[in-house]
mmCIF file of C-alpha atoms and ligand atoms in Angstrom:
data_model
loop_
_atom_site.group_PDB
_atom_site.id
_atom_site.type_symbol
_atom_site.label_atom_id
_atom_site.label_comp_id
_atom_site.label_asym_id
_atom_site.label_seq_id
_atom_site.Cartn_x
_atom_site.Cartn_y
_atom_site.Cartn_z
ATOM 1 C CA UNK L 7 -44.158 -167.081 -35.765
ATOM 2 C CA UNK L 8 -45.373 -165.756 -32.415
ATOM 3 C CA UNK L 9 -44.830 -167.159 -29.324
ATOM 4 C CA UNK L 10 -47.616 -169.660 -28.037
ATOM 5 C CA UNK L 11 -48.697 -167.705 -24.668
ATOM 6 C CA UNK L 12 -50.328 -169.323 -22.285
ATOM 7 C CA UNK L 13 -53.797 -167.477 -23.200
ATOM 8 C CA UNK L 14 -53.278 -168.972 -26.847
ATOM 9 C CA UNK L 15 -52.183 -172.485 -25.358
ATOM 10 C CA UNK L 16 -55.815 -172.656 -23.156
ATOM 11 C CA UNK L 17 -58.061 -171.533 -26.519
ATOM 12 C CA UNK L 18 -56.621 -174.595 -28.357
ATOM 13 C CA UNK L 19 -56.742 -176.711 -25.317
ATOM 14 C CA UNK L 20 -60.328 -175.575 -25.529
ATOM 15 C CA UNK L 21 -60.667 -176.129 -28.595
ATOM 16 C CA UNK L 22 -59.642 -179.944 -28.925
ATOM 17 C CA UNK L 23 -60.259 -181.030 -25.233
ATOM 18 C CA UNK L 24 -63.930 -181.537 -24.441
ATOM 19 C CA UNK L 25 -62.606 -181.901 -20.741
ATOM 20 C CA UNK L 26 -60.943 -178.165 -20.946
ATOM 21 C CA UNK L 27 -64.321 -176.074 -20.595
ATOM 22 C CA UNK L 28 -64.460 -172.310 -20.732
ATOM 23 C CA UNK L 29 -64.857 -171.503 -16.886
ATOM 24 C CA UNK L 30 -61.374 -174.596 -16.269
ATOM 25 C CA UNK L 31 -59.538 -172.216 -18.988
ATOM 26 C CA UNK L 32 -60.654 -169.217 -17.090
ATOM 27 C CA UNK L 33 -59.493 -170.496 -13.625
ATOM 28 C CA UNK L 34 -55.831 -171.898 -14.652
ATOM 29 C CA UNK L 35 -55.586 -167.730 -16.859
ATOM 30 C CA UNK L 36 -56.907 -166.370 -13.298
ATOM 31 C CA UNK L 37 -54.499 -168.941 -11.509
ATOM 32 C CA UNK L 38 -51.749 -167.978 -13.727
ATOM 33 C CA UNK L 39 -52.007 -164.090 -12.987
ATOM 34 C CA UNK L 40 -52.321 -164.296 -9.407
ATOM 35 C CA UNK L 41 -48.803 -166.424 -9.516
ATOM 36 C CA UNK L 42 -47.643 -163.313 -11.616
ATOM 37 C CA UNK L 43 -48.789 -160.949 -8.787
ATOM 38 C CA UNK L 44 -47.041 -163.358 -6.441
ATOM 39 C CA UNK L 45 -43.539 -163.607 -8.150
ATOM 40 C CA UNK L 46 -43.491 -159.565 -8.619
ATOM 41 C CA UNK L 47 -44.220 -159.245 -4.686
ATOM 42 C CA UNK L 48 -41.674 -161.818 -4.030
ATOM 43 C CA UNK L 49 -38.576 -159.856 -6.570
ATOM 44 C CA UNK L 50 -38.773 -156.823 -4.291
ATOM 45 C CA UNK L 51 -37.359 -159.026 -1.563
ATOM 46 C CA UNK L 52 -36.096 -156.522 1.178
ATOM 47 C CA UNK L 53 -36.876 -153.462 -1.381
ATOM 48 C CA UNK L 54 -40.482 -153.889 0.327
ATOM 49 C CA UNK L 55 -41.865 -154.586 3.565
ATOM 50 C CA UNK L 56 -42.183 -158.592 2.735
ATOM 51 C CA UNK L 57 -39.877 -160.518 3.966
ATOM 52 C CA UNK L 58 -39.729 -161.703 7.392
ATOM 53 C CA UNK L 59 -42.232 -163.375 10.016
ATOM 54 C CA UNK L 60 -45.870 -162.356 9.558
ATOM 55 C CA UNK L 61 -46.446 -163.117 13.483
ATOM 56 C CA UNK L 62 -49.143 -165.821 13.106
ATOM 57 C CA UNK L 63 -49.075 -169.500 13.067
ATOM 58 C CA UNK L 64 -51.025 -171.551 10.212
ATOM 59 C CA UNK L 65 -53.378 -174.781 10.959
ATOM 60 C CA UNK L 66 -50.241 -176.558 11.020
ATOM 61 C CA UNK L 67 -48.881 -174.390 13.744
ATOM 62 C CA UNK L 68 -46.027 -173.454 11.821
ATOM 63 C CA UNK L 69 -45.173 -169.369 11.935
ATOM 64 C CA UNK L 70 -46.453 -167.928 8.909
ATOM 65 C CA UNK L 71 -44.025 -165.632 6.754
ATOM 66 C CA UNK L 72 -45.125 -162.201 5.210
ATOM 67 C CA UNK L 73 -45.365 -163.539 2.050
ATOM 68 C CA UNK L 74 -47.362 -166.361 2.957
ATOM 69 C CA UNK L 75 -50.174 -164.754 3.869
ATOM 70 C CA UNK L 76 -49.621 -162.047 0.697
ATOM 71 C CA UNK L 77 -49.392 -164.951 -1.415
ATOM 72 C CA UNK L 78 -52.680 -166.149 0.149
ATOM 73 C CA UNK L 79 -54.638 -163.068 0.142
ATOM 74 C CA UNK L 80 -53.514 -162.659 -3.964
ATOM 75 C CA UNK L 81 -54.923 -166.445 -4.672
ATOM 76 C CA UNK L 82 -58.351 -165.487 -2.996
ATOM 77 C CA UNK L 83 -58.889 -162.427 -4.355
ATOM 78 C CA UNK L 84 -58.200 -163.508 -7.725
ATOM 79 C CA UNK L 85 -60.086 -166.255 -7.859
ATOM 80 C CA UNK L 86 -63.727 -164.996 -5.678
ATOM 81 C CA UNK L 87 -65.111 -163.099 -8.514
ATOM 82 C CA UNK L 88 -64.989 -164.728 -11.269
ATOM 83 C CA UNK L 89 -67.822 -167.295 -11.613
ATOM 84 C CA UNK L 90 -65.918 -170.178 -11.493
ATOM 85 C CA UNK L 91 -65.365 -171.670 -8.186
ATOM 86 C CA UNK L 92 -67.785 -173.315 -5.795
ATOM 87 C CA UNK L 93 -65.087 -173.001 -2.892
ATOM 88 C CA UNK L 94 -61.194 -172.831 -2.356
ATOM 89 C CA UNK L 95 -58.825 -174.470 0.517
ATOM 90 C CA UNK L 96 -55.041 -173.520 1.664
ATOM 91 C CA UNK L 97 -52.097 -174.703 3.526
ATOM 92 C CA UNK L 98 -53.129 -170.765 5.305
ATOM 93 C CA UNK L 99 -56.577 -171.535 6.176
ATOM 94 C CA UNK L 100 -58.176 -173.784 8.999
ATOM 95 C CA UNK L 101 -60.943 -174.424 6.583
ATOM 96 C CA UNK L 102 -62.996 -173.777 3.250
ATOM 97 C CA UNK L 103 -63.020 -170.557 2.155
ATOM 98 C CA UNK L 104 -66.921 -169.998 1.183
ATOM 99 C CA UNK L 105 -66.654 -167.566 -2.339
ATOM 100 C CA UNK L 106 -68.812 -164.149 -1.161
ATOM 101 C CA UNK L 107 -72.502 -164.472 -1.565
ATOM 102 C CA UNK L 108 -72.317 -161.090 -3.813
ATOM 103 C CA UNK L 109 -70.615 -163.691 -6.658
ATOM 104 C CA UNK L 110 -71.715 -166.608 -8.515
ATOM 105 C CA UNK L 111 -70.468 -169.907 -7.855
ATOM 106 C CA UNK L 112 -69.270 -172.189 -10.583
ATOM 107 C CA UNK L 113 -68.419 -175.714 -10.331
ATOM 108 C CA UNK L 114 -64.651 -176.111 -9.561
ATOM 109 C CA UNK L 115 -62.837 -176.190 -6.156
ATOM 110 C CA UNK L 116 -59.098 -174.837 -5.881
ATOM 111 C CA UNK L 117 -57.063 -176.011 -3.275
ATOM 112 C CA UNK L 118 -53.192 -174.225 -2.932
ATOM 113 C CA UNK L 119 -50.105 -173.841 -1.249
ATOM 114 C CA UNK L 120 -49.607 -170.640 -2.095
ATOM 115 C CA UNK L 121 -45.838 -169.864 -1.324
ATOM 116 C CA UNK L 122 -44.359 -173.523 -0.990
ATOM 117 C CA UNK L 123 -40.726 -173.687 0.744
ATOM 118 C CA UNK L 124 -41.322 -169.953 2.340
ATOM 119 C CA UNK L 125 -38.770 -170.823 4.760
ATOM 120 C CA UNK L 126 -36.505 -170.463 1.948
ATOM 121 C CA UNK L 127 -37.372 -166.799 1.498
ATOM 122 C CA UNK L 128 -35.712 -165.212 3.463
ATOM 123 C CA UNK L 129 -32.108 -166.594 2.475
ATOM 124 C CA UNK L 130 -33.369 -165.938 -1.305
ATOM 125 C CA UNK L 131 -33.869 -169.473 -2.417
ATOM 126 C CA UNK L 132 -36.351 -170.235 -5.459
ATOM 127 C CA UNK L 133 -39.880 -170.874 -3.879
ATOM 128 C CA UNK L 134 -43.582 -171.549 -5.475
ATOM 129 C CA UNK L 135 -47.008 -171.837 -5.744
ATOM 130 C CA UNK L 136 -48.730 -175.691 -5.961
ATOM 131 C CA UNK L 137 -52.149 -175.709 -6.653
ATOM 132 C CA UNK L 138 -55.044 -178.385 -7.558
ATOM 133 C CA UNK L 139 -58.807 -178.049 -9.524
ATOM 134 C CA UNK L 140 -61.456 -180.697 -8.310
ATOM 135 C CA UNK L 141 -65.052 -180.547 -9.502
ATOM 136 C CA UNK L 142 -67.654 -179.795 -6.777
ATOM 137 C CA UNK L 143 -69.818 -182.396 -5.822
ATOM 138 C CA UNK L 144 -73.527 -181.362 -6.320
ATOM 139 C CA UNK L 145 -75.273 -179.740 -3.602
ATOM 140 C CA UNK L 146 -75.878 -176.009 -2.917
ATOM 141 C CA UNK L 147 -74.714 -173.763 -0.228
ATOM 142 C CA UNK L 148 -72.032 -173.226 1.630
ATOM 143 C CA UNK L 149 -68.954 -176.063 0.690
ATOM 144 C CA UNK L 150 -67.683 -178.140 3.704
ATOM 145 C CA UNK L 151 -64.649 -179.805 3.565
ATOM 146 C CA UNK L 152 -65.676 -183.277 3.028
ATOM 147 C CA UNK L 153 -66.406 -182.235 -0.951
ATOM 148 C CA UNK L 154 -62.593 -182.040 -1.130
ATOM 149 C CA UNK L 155 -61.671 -185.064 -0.148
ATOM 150 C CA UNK L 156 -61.383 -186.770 -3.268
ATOM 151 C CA UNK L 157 -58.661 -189.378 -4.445
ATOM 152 C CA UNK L 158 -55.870 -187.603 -6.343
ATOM 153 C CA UNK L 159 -57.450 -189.354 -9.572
ATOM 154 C CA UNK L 160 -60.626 -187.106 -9.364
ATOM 155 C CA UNK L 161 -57.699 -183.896 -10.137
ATOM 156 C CA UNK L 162 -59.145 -182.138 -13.157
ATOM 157 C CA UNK L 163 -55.702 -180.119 -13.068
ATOM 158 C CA UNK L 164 -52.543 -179.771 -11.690
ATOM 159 C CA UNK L 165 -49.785 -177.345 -11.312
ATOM 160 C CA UNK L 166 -47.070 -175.310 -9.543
ATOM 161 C CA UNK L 167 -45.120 -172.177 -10.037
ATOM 162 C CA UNK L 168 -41.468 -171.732 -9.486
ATOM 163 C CA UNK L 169 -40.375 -168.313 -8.626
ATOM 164 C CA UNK L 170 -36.923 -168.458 -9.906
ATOM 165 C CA UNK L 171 -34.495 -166.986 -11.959
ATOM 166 C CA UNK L 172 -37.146 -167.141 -14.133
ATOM 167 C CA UNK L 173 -40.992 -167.563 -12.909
ATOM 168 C CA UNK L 174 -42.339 -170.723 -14.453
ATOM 169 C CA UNK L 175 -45.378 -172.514 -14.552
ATOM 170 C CA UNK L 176 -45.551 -175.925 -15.286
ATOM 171 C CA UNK L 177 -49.108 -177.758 -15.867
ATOM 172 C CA UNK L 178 -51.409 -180.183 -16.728
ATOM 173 C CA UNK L 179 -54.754 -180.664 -17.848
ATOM 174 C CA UNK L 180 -55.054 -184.755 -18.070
ATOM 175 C CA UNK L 181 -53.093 -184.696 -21.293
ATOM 176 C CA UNK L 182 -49.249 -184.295 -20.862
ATOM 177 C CA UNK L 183 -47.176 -181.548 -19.003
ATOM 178 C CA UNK L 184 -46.758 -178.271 -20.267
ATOM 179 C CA UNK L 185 -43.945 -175.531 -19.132
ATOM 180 C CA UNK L 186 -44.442 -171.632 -19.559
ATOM 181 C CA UNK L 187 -42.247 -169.094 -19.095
ATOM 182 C CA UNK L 188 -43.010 -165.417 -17.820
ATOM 183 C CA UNK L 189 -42.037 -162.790 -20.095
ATOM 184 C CA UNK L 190 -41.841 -160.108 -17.999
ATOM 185 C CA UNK L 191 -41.458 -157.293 -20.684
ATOM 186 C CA UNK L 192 -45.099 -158.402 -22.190
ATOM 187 C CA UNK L 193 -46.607 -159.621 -18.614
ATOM 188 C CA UNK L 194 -47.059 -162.907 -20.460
ATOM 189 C CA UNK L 195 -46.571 -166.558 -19.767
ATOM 190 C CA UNK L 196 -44.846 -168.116 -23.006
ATOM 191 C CA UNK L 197 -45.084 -172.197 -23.867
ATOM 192 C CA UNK L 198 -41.407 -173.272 -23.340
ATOM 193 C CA UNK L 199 -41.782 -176.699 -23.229
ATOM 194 C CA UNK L 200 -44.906 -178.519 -24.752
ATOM 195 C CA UNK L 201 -43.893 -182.162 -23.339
ATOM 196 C CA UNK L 202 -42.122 -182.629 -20.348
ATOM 197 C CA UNK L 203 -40.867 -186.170 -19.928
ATOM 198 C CA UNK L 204 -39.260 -187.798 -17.042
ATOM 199 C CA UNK L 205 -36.424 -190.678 -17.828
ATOM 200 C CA UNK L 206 -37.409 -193.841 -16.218
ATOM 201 C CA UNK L 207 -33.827 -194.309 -14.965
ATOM 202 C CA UNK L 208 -31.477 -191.560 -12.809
ATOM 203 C CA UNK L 209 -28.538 -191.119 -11.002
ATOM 204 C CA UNK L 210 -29.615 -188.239 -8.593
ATOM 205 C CA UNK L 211 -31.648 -188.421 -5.607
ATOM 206 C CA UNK L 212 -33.042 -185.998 -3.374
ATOM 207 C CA UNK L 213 -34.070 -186.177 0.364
ATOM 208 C CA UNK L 214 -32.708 -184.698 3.643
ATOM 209 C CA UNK L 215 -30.158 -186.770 5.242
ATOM 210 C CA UNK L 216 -30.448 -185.064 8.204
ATOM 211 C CA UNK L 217 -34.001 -187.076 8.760
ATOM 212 C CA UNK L 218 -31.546 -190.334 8.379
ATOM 213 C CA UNK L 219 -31.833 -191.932 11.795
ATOM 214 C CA UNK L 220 -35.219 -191.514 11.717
ATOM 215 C CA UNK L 221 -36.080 -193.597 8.556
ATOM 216 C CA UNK L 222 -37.697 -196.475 8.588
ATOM 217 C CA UNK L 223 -35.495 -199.727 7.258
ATOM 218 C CA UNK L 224 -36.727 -199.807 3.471
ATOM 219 C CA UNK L 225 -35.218 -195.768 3.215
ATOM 220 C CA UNK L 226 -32.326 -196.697 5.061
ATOM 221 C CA UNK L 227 -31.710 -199.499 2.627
ATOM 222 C CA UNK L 228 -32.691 -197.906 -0.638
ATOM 223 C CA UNK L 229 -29.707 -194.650 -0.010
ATOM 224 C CA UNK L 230 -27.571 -196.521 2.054
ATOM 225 C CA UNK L 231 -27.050 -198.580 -1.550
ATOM 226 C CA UNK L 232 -27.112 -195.245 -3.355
ATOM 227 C CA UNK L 233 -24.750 -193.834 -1.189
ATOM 228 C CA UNK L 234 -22.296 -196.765 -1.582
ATOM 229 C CA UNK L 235 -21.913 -196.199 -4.845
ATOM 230 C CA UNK L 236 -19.661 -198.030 -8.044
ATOM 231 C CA UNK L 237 -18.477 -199.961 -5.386
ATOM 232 C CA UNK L 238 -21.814 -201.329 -3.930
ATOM 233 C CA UNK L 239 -25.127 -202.886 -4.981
ATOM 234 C CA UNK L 240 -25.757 -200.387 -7.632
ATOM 235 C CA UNK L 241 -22.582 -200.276 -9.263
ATOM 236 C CA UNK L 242 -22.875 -196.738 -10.187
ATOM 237 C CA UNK L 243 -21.982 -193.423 -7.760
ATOM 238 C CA UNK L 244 -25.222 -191.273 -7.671
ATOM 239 C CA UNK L 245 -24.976 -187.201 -7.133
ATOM 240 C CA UNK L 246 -27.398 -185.659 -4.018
ATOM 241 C CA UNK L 247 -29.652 -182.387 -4.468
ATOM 242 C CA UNK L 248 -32.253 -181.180 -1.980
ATOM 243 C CA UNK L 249 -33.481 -177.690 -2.015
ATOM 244 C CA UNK L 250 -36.205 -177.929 0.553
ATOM 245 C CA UNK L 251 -38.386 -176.345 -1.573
ATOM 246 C CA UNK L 252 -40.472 -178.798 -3.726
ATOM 247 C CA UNK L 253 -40.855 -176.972 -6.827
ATOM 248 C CA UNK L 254 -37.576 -176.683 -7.254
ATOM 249 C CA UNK L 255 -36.893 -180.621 -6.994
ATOM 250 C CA UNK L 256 -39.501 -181.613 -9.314
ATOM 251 C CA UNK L 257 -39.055 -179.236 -11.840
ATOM 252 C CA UNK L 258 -35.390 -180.649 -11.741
ATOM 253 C CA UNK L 259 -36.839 -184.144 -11.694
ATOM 254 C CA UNK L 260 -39.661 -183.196 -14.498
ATOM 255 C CA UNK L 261 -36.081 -181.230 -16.219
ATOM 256 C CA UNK L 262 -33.370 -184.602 -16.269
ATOM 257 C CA UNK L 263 -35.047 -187.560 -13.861
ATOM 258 C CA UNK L 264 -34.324 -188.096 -9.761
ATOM 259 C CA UNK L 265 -36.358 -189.428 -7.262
ATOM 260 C CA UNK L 266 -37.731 -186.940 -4.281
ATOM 261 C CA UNK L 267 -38.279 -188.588 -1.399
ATOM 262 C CA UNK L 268 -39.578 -187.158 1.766
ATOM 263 C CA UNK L 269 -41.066 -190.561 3.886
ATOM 264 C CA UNK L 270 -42.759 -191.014 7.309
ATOM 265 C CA UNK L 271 -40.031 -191.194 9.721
ATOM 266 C CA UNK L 272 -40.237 -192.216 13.440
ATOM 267 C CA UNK L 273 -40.793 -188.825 14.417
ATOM 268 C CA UNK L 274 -43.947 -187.715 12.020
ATOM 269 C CA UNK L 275 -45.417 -191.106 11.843
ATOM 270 C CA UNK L 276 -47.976 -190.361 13.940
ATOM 271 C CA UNK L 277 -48.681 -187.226 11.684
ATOM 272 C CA UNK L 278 -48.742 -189.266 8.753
ATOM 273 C CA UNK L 279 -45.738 -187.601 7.041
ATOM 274 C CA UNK L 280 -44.304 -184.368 6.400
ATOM 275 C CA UNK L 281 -45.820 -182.974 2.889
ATOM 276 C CA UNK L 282 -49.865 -182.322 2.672
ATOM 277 C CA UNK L 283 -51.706 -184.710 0.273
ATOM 278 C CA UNK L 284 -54.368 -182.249 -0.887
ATOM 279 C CA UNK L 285 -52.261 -179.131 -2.284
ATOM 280 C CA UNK L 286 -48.583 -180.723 -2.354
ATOM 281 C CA UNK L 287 -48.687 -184.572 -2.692
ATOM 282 C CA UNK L 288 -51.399 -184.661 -4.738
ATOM 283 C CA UNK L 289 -50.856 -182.192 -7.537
ATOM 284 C CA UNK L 290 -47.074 -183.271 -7.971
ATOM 285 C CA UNK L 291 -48.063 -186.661 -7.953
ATOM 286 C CA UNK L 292 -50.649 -186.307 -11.255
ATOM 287 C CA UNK L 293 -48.051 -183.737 -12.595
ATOM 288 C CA UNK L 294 -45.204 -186.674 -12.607
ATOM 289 C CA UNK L 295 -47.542 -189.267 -13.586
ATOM 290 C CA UNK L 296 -48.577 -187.545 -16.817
ATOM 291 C CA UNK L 297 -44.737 -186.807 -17.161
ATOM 292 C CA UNK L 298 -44.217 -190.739 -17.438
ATOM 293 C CA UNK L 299 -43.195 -190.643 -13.992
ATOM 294 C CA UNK L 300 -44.290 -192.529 -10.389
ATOM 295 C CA UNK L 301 -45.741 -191.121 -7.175
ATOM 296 C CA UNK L 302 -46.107 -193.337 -4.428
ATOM 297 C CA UNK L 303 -46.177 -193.095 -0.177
ATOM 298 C CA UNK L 304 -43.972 -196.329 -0.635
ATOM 299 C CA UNK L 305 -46.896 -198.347 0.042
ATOM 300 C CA UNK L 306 -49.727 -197.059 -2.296
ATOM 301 C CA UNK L 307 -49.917 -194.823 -5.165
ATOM 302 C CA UNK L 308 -50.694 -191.270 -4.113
ATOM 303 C CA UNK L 309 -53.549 -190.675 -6.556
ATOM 304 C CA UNK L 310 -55.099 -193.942 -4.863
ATOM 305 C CA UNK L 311 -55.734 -192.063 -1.459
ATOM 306 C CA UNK L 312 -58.960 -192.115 -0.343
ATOM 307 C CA UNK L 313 -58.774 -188.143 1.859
ATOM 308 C CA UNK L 314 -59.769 -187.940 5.720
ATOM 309 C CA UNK L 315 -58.653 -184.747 6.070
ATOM 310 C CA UNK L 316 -58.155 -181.418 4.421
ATOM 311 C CA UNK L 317 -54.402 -181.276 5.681
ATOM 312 C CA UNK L 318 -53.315 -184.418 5.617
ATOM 313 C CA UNK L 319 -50.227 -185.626 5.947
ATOM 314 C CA UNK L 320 -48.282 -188.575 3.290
ATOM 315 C CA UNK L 321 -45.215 -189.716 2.809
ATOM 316 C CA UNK L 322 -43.669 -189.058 -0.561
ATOM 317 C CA UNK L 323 -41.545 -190.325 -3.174
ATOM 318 C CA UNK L 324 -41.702 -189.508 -6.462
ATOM 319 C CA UNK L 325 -39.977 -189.367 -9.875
ATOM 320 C CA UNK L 326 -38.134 -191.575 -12.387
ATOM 321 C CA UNK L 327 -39.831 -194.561 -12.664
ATOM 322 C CA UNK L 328 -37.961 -197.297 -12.045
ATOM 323 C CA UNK L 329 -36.594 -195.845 -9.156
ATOM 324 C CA UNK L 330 -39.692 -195.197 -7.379
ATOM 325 C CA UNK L 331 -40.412 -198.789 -7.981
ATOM 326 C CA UNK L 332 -37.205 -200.261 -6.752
ATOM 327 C CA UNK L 333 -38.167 -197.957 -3.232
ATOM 328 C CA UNK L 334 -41.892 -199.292 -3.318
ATOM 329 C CA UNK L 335 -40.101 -203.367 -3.742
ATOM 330 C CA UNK L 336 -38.113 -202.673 -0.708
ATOM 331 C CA UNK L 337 -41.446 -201.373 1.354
ATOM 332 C CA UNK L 338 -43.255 -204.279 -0.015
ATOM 333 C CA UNK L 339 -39.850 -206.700 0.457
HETATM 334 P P1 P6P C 16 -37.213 -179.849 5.190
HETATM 335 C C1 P6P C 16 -41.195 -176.794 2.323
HETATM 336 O O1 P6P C 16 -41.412 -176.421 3.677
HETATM 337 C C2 P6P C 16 -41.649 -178.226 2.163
HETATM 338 O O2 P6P C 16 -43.024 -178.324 2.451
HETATM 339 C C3 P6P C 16 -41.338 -178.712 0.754
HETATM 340 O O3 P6P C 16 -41.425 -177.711 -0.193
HETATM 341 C C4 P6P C 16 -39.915 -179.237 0.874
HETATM 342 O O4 P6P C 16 -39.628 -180.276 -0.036
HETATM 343 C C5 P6P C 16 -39.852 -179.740 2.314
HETATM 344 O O5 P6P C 16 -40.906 -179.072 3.031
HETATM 345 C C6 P6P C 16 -38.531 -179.388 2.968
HETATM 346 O O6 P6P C 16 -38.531 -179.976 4.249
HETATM 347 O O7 P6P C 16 -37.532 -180.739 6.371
HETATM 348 O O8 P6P C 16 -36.035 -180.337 4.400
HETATM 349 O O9 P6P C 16 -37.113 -178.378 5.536
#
């Protein structure tokens, strides 16, 4: 039996899925190799000219790596041909980029991080590409930013890229979450894992307790019992991961349960958070949903969020079920 690639996986999708139409299979194929492209510029680390400060700050103001803006330029080029966007929008980019008036326009919007956790780059930590599909509200011309802000629930499709010891690329079309796996000796992605489930319980949690004195008192309560332990209100000892890069903690998560948390503290709350809603906190947040899991600022579900801003900023804290509830009870308590 032949592997199911991804190419295969999308036909059948097709096929059965009357909300998987030929231009949304097209888009996640031409999503899929532009995070190919990505992952083979990011393997030649120091081999090529990539690594390293790219000498430019992003609408966030944060200094942009090399591979950032690579990673960027790849996504746009890949995608502006083809027919089947009416726009796209990046952690990279101020604003909308308008597809070239030499090229159709079709009826999705992509929004992206394209390299997510760069800072981990340079010290060769596994990094990846989140990315979102919206539908375009009617209306010709060029695309402003208010037709992206949608609620999370208007997401057509979700999904990220891991550049890791392997490259994966983990998705969802409404209907469960898939995992493929590049083959690098055929160029292909392969289906690894057809259902990806998250356990509603855990004992692994992941945030940066660095932020600690910051948190506001329903965080400090909720790992302040973790941390405590067999000996505390939990009566169990729970193990810590955080790989500041947020692929890598959900695909754990999506792999054996945890919660991610990254909440408004008393230094961003004026920002609104750390994480972006429209390419990071939204995508992850349908992906673990449709994994059985929960995504919620503390205080409202994440797919609930009405947008009021391309780069907005929301707290986040996602993963095994009932332990994203317990952290929403304490918000609420
Ligand atoms: P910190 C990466 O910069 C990122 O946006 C997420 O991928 C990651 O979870 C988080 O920020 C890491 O933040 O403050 O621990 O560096």
């Amino acid at each position: 039996m032949l592997p199911v690639t991804l190419a295969r996986f999308l036909v059948e999708a097709e096929r059965k899925n009357p909300a998987v139409s030929a231009d949304l299979r097209f888009l996640v194929e031409v999503v899929s190799r532009a995070c190919k492209a990505i992952s083979i510029a990011i393997g030649k680390g120091s081999l090529a000219d990539v690594l390293g400060g790219a000498g430019s700050d992003n609408i966030q103001g944060e200094a942009q790596k090399k591979l950032d803006v690579i990673s960027n330029e790849i996504l746009l080029d890949a995608n502006e041909w083809g027919g089947h966007l009416a726009a796209m929008a990046s952690e990279e980019m101020d604003g909308p980029h308008q597809i070239p008036r030499r090229y159709p326009k079709g009826e999705f919007l992509l929004v992206f991080d394209p390299l997510d956790g760069s800072s981990n780059i340079d010290v060769n930590i596994s990094v990846g590409t989140i990315f979102s599909v919206l539908r375009c509200p009617e209306g010709a011309g060029d695309v402003g930013e208010q037709a992206f802000l949608q609620p999370g629930t208007q997401q057509v499709c979700a999904g990220f890229a891991v550049y890791g010891p392997s490259t994966l690329l983990v998705l969802t079309l409404g209907d469960g979450v898939k995992c493929f796996t590049l083959d690098r000796e055929y160029g292909h992605f392969v289906l690894t894992q057809e259902n990806m489930r998250i356990p509603d319980d855990t004992k692994e949690f992941a945030i940066n307790m660095s932020n600690q004195r910051f948190w506001e008192p329903p965080v400090q309560r909720y790992v302040g019992e973790l941390l405590a332990g067999k000996d505390g209100p939990r009566g169990q000892d729970f193990n810590m991961r955080w790989v500041a890069s947020m692929v890598a903690d959900v695909f754990r998560i999506l792999t054996r349960g945890g919660v991610f948390m990254y909440p408004v503290d008393s230094r961003t709350k004026d920002k609104g958070g750390k994480l972006r809603l429209m390419y990071e906190a939204n995508p992850m947040a349908m992906i673990v949903e449709q994994a059985g899991g929960r995504a919620t600022t503390g205080r409202e579900r994440i797919l609930d969020i009405q947008p009021t801003k391309l780069h907005q900023r929301v707290p986040v804290i996602l993963g095994s079920k009932n332990e994203v509830e317990r952290v929403s009870a304490y918000h609420r308590g």
